[in-house]
PDB file of C-alpha atoms in Angstrom:
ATOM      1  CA  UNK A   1      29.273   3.327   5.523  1.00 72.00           C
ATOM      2  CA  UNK A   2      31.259   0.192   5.394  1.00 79.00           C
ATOM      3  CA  UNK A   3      30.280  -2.972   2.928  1.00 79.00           C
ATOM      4  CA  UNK A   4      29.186  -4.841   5.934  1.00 84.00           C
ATOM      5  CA  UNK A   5      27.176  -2.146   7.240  1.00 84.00           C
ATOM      6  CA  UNK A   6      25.811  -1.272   3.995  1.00 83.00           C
ATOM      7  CA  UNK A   7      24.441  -5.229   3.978  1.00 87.00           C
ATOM      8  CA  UNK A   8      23.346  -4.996   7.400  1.00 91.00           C
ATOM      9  CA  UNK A   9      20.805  -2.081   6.561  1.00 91.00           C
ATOM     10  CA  UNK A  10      19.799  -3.210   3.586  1.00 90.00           C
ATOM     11  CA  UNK A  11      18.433  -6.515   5.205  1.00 93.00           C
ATOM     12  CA  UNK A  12      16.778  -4.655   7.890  1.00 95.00           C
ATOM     13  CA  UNK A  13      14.990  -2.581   5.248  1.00 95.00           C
ATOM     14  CA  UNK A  14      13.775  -6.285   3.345  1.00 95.00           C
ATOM     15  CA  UNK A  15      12.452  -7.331   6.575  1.00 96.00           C
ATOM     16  CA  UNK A  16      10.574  -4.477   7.219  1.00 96.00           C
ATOM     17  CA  UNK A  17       9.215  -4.474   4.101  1.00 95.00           C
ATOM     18  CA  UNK A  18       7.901  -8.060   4.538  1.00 95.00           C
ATOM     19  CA  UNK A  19       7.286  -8.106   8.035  1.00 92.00           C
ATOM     20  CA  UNK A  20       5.780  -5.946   9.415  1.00 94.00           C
ATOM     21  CA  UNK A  21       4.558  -3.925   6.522  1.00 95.00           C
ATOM     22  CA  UNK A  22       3.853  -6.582   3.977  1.00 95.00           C
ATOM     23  CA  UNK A  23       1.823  -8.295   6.113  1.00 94.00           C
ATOM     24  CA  UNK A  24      -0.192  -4.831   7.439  1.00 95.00           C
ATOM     25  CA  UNK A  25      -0.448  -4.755   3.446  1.00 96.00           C
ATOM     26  CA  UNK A  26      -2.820  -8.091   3.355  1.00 96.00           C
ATOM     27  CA  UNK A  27      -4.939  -7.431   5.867  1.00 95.00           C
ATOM     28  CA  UNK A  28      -5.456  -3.747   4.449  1.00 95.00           C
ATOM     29  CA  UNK A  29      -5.537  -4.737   1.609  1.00 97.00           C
ATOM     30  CA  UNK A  30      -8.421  -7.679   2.588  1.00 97.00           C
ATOM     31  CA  UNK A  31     -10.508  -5.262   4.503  1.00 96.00           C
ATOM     32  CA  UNK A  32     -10.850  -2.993   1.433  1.00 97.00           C
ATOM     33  CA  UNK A  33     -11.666  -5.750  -0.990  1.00 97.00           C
ATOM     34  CA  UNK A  34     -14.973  -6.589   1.714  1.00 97.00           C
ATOM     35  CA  UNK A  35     -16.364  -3.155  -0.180  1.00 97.00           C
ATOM     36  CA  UNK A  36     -17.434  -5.689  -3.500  1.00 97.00           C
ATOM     37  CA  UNK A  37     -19.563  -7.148  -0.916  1.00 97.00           C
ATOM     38  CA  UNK A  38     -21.336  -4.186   0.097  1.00 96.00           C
ATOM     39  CA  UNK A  39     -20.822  -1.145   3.202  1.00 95.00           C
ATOM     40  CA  UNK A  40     -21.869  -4.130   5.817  1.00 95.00           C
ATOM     41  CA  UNK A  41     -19.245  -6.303   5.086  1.00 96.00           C
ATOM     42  CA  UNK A  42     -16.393  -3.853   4.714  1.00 96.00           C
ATOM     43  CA  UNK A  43     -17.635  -1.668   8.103  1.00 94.00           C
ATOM     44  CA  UNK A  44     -17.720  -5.418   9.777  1.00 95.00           C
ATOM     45  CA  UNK A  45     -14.278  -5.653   9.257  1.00 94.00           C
ATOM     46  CA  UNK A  46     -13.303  -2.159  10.133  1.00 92.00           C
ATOM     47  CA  UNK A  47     -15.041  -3.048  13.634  1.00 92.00           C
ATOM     48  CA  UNK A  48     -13.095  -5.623  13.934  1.00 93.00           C
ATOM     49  CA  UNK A  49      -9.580  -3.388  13.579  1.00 91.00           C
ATOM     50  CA  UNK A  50     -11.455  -0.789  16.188  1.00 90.00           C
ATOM     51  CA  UNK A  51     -12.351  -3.406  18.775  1.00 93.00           C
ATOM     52  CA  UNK A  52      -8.603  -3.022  19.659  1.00 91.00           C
ATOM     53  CA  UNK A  53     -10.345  -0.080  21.145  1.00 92.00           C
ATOM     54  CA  UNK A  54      -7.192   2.380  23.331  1.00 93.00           C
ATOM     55  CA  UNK A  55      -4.620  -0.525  22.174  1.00 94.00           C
ATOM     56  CA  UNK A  56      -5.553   0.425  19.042  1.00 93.00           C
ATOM     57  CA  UNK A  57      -3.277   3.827  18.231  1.00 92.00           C
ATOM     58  CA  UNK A  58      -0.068   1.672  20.135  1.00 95.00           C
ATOM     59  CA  UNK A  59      -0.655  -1.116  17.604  1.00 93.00           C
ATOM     60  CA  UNK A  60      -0.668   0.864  14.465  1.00 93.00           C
ATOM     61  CA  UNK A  61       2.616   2.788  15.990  1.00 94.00           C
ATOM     62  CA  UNK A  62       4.503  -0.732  16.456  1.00 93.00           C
ATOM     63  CA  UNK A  63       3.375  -2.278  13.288  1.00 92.00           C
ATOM     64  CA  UNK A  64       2.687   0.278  10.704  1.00 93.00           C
ATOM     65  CA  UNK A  65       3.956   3.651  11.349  1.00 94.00           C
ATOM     66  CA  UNK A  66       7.334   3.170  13.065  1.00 96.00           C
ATOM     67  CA  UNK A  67       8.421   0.261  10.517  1.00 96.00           C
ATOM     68  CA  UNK A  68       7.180   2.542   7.810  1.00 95.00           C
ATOM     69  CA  UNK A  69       9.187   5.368   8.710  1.00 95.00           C
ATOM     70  CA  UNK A  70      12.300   3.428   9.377  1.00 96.00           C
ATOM     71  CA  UNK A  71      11.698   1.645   5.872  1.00 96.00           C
ATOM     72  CA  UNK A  72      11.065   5.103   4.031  1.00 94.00           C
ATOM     73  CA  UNK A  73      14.309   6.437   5.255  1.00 95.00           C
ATOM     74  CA  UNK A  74      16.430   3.502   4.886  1.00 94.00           C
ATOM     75  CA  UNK A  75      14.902   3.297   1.271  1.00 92.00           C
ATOM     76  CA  UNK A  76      15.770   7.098   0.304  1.00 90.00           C
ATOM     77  CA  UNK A  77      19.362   5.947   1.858  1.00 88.00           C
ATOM     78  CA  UNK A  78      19.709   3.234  -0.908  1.00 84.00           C
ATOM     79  CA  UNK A  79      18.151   4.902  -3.531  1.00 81.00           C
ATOM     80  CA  UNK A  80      20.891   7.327  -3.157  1.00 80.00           C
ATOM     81  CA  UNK A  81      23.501   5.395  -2.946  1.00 77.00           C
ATOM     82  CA  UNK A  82      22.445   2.238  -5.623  1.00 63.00           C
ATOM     83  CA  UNK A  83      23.253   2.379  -8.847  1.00 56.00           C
ATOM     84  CA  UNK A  84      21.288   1.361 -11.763  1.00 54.00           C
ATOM     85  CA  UNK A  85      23.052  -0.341 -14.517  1.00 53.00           C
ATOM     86  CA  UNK A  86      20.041  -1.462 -16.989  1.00 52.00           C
ATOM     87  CA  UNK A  87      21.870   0.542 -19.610  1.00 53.00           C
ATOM     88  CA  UNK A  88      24.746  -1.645 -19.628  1.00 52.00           C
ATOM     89  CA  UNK A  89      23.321  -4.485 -18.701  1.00 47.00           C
ATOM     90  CA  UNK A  90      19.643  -4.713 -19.313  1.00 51.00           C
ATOM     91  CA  UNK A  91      19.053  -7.942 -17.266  1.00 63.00           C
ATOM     92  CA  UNK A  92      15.436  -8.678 -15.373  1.00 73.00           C
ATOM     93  CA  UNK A  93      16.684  -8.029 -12.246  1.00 71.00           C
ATOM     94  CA  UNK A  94      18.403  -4.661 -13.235  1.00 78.00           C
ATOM     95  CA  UNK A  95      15.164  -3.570 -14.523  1.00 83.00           C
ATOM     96  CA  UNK A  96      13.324  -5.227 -11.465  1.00 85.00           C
ATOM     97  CA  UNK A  97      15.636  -3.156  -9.469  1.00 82.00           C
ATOM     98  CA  UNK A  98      14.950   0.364 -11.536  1.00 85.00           C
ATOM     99  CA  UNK A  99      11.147  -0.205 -11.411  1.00 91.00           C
ATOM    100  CA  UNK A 100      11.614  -1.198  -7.436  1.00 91.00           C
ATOM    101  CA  UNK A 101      13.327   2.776  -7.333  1.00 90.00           C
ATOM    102  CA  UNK A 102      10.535   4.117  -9.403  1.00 93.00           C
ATOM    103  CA  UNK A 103       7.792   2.644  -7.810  1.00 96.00           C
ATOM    104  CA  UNK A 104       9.159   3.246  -4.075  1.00 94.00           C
ATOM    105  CA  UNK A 105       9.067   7.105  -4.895  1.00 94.00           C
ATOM    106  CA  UNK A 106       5.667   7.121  -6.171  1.00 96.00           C
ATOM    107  CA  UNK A 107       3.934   4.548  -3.480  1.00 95.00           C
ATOM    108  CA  UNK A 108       5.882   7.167  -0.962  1.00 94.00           C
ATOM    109  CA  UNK A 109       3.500   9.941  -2.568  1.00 95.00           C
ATOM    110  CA  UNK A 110       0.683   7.461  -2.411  1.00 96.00           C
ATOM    111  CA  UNK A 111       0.810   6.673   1.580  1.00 93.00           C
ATOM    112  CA  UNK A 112       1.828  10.081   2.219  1.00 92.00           C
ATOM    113  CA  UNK A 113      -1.506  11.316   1.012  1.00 92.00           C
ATOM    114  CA  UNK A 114      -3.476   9.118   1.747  1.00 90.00           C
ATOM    115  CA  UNK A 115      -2.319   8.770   5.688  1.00 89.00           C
ATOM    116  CA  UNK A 116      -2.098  11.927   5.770  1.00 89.00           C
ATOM    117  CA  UNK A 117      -5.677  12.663   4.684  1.00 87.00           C
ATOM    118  CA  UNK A 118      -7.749   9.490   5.651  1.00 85.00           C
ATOM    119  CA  UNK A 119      -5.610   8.856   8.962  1.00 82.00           C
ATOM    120  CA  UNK A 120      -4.706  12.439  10.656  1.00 82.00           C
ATOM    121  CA  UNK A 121      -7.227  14.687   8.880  1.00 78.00           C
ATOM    122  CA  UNK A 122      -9.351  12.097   8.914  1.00 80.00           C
ATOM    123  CA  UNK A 123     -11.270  14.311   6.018  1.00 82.00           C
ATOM    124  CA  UNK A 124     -13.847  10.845   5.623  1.00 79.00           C
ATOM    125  CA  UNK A 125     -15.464  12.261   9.077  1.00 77.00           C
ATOM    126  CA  UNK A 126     -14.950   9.369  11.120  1.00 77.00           C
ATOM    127  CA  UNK A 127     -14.672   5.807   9.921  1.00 76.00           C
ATOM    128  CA  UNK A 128     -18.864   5.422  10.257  1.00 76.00           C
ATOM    129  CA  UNK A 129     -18.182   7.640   7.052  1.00 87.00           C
ATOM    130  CA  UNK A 130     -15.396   5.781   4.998  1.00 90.00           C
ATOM    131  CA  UNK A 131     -17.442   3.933   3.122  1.00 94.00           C
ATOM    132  CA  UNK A 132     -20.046   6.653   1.638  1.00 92.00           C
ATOM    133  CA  UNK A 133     -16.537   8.893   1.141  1.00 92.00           C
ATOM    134  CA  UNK A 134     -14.622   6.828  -0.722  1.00 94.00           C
ATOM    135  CA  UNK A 135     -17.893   5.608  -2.882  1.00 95.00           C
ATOM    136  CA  UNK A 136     -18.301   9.924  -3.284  1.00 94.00           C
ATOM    137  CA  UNK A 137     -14.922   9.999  -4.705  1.00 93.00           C
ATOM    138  CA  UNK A 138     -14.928   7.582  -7.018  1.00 96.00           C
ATOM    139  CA  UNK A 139     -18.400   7.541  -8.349  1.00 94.00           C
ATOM    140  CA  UNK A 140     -19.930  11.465  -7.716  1.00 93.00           C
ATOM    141  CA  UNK A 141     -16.637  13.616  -7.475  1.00 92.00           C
ATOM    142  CA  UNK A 142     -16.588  15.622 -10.651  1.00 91.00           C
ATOM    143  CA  UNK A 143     -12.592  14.473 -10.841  1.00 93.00           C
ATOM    144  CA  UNK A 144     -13.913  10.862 -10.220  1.00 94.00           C
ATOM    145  CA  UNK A 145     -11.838   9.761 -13.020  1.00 96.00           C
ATOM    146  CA  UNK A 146      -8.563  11.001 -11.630  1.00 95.00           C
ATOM    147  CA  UNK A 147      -9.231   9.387  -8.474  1.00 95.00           C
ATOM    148  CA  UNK A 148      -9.508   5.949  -9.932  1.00 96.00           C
ATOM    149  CA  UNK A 149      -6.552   6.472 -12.007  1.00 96.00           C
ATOM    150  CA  UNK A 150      -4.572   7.856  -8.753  1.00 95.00           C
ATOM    151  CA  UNK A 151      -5.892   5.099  -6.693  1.00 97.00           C
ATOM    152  CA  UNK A 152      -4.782   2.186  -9.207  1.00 97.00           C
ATOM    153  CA  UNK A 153      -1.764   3.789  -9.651  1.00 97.00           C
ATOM    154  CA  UNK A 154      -0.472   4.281  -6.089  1.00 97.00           C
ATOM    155  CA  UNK A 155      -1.906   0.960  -5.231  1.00 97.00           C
ATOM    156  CA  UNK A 156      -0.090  -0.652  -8.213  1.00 98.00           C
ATOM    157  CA  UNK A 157       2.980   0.872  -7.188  1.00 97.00           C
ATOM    158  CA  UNK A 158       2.827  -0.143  -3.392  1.00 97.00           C
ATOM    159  CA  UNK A 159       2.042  -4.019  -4.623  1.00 98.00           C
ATOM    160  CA  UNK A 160       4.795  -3.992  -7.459  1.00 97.00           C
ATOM    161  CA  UNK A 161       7.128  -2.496  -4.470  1.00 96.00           C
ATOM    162  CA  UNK A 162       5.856  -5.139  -2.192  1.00 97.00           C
ATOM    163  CA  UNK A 163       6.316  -8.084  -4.880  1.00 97.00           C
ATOM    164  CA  UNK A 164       8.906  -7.559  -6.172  1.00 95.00           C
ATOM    165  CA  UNK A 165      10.808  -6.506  -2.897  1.00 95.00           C
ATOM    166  CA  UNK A 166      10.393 -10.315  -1.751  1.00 96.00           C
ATOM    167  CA  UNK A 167      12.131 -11.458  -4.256  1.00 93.00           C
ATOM    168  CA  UNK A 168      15.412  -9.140  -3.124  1.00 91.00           C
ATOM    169  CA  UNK A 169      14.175 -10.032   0.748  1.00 95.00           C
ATOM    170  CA  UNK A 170      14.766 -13.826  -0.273  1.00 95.00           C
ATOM    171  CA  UNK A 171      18.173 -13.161  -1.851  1.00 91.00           C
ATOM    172  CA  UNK A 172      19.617 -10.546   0.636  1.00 91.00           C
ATOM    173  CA  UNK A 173      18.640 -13.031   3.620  1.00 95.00           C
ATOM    174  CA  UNK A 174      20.385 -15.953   1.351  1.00 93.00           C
ATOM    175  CA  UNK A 175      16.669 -18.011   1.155  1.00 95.00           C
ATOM    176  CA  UNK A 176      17.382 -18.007  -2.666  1.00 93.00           C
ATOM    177  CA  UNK A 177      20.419 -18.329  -4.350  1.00 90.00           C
ATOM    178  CA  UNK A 178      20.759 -19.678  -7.404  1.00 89.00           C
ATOM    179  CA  UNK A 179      19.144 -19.104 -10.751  1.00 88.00           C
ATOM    180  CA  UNK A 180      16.327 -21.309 -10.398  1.00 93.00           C
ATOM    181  CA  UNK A 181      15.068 -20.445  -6.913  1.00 94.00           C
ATOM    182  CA  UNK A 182      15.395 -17.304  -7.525  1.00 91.00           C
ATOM    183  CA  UNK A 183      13.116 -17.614 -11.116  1.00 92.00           C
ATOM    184  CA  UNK A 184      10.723 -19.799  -8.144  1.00 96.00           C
ATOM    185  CA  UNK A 185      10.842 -17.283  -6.163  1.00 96.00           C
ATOM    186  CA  UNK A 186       9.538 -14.324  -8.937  1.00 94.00           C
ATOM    187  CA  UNK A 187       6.769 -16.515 -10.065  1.00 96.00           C
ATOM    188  CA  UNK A 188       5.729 -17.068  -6.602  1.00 97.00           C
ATOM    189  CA  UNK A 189       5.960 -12.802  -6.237  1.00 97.00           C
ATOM    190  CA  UNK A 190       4.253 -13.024  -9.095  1.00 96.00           C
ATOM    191  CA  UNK A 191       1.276 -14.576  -7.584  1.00 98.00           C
ATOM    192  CA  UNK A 192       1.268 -12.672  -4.787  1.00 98.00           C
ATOM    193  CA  UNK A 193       1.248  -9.651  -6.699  1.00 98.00           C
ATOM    194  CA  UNK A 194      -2.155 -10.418  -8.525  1.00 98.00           C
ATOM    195  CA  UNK A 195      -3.905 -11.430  -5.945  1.00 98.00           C
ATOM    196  CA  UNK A 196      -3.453  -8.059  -4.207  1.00 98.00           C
ATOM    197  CA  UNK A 197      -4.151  -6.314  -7.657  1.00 98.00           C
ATOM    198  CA  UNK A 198      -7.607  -8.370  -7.751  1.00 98.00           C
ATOM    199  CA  UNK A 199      -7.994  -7.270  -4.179  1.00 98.00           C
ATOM    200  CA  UNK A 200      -7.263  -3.299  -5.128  1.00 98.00           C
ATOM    201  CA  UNK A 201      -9.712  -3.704  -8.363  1.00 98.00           C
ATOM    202  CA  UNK A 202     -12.234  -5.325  -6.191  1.00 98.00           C
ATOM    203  CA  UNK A 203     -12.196  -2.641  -3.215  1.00 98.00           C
ATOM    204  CA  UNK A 204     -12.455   0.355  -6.626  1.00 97.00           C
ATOM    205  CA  UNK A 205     -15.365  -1.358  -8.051  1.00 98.00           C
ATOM    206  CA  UNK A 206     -17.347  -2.283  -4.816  1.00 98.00           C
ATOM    207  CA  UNK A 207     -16.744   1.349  -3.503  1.00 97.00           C
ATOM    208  CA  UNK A 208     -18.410   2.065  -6.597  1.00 97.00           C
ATOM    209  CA  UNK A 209     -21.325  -0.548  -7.595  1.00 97.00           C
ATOM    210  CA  UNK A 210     -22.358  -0.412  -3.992  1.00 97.00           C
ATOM    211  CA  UNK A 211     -22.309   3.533  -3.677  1.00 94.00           C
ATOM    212  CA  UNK A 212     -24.634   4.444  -0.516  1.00 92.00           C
ATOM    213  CA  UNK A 213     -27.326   6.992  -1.245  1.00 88.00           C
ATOM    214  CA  UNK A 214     -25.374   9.406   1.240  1.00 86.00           C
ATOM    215  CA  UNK A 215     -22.293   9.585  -0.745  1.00 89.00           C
ATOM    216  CA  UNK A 216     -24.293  11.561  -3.744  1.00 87.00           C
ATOM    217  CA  UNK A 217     -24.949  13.840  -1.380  1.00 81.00           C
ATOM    218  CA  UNK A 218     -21.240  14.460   0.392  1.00 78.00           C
ATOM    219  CA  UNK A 219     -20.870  17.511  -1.702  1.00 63.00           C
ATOM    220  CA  UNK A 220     -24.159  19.093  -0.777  1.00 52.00           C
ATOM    221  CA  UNK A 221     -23.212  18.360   3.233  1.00 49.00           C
ATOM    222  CA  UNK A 222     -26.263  16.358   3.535  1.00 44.00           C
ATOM    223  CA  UNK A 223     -24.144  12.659   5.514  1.00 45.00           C
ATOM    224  CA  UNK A 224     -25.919  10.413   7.710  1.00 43.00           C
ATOM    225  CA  UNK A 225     -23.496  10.046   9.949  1.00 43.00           C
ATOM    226  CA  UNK A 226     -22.868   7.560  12.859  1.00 41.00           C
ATOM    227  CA  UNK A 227     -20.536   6.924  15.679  1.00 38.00           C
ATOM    228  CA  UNK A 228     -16.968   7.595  15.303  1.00 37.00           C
TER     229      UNK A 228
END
């Protein structure tokens, strides 16, 4: 791969990280923080995604799974062929970068799983059942500590990946070069970053404060269930 392609892929893999996958990441993001407010409020905006109704699988295949795929790849492509120099150097941005490796591996874990499980095997029973699952896991599942931990740790990694990778989507487009945008531009990231960590905390602890009475009873099989 030439130098020019090398640059050419690397700001197709910013912009899909930004758009359309950092943006799917705000509204996901939003729609699980509704769970602080109770099962109402988070299954009103889950309607809202379903009303889409047969457009619905097309959409998530254009804006989510396609882009995610193509970013996954193009990031294992990279990550192969960077090279870390924090050990010489020790810079921000070096480190910025290593942590950006780190935490693309593990958020690739994280979505693997959970699409995987929540998505395809949909192992929640239908979204009518999200809710009470999730509020099972982390507040009646013998392991519920582990999936807390798991669940702040993938979605850490994911928002630190996210963050931090519009910072390198402002430089690699050219939005931001100099010193001081760029410094702009990581307090802005910054930002952005806590607000979707106070959105992940909020969606943990309303899954678990406003734990339905069917979700002490997933184990046992005993789910009132509802339309899928």
């Amino acid at each position: 791969m030439t130098d020019t392609q090398y640059f050419l892929v690397r700001r197709v893999h910013s912009l899909l990280g930004v758009i359309p996958l950092g943006v799917f990441l705000f509204a996901h993001m939003t729609t699980n923080s509704m769970a602080l407010f109770g099962q109402e409020a988070f299954d009103h905006k889950v309607a809202l995604i379903h009303s889409l109704g047969p457009l619905l699988p097309f959409v998530e295949a254009a804006v989510i799974f396609i882009p995610l795929v193509l970013h996954i790849i193009i990031g294992i492509v990279i990550a192969h062929t960077g090279v870390s120099n924090t050990s010489d150097l020790g810079y921000g941005r070096n480190w910025a970068y290593t942590l950006q490796r780190w935490t693309g591996w593990i958020a690739l874990a994280f979505l693997l799983y959970h699409t995987i499980t929540l998505r395809f095997l949909d192992v929640a029973g239908g979204r009518a059942n999200f809710f009470p699952y999730m509020s099972y896991l982390f507040r009646y599942d013998s392991l519920w500590m582990f999936w807390i931990f798991a669940y702040l740790a993938g979605g850490l990694a994911v928002i630190y990946h996210f963050a931090n990778g519009l910072c390198t989507f402002c430089m690699t487009w050219g939005i931001t070069v100099g010193p001081k945008s760029q410094r702009v531009m990581a307090g802005i990231a910054a930002v952005v970053g806590l607000g979707l960590v106070a959105m992940l905390v909020s969606s943990i602890v309303g899954f678990y404060v406003n734990a339905p009475i069917e979700a002490a009873n997933w184990q046992s099989g005993i789910m009132l269930t509802g339309p899928n």
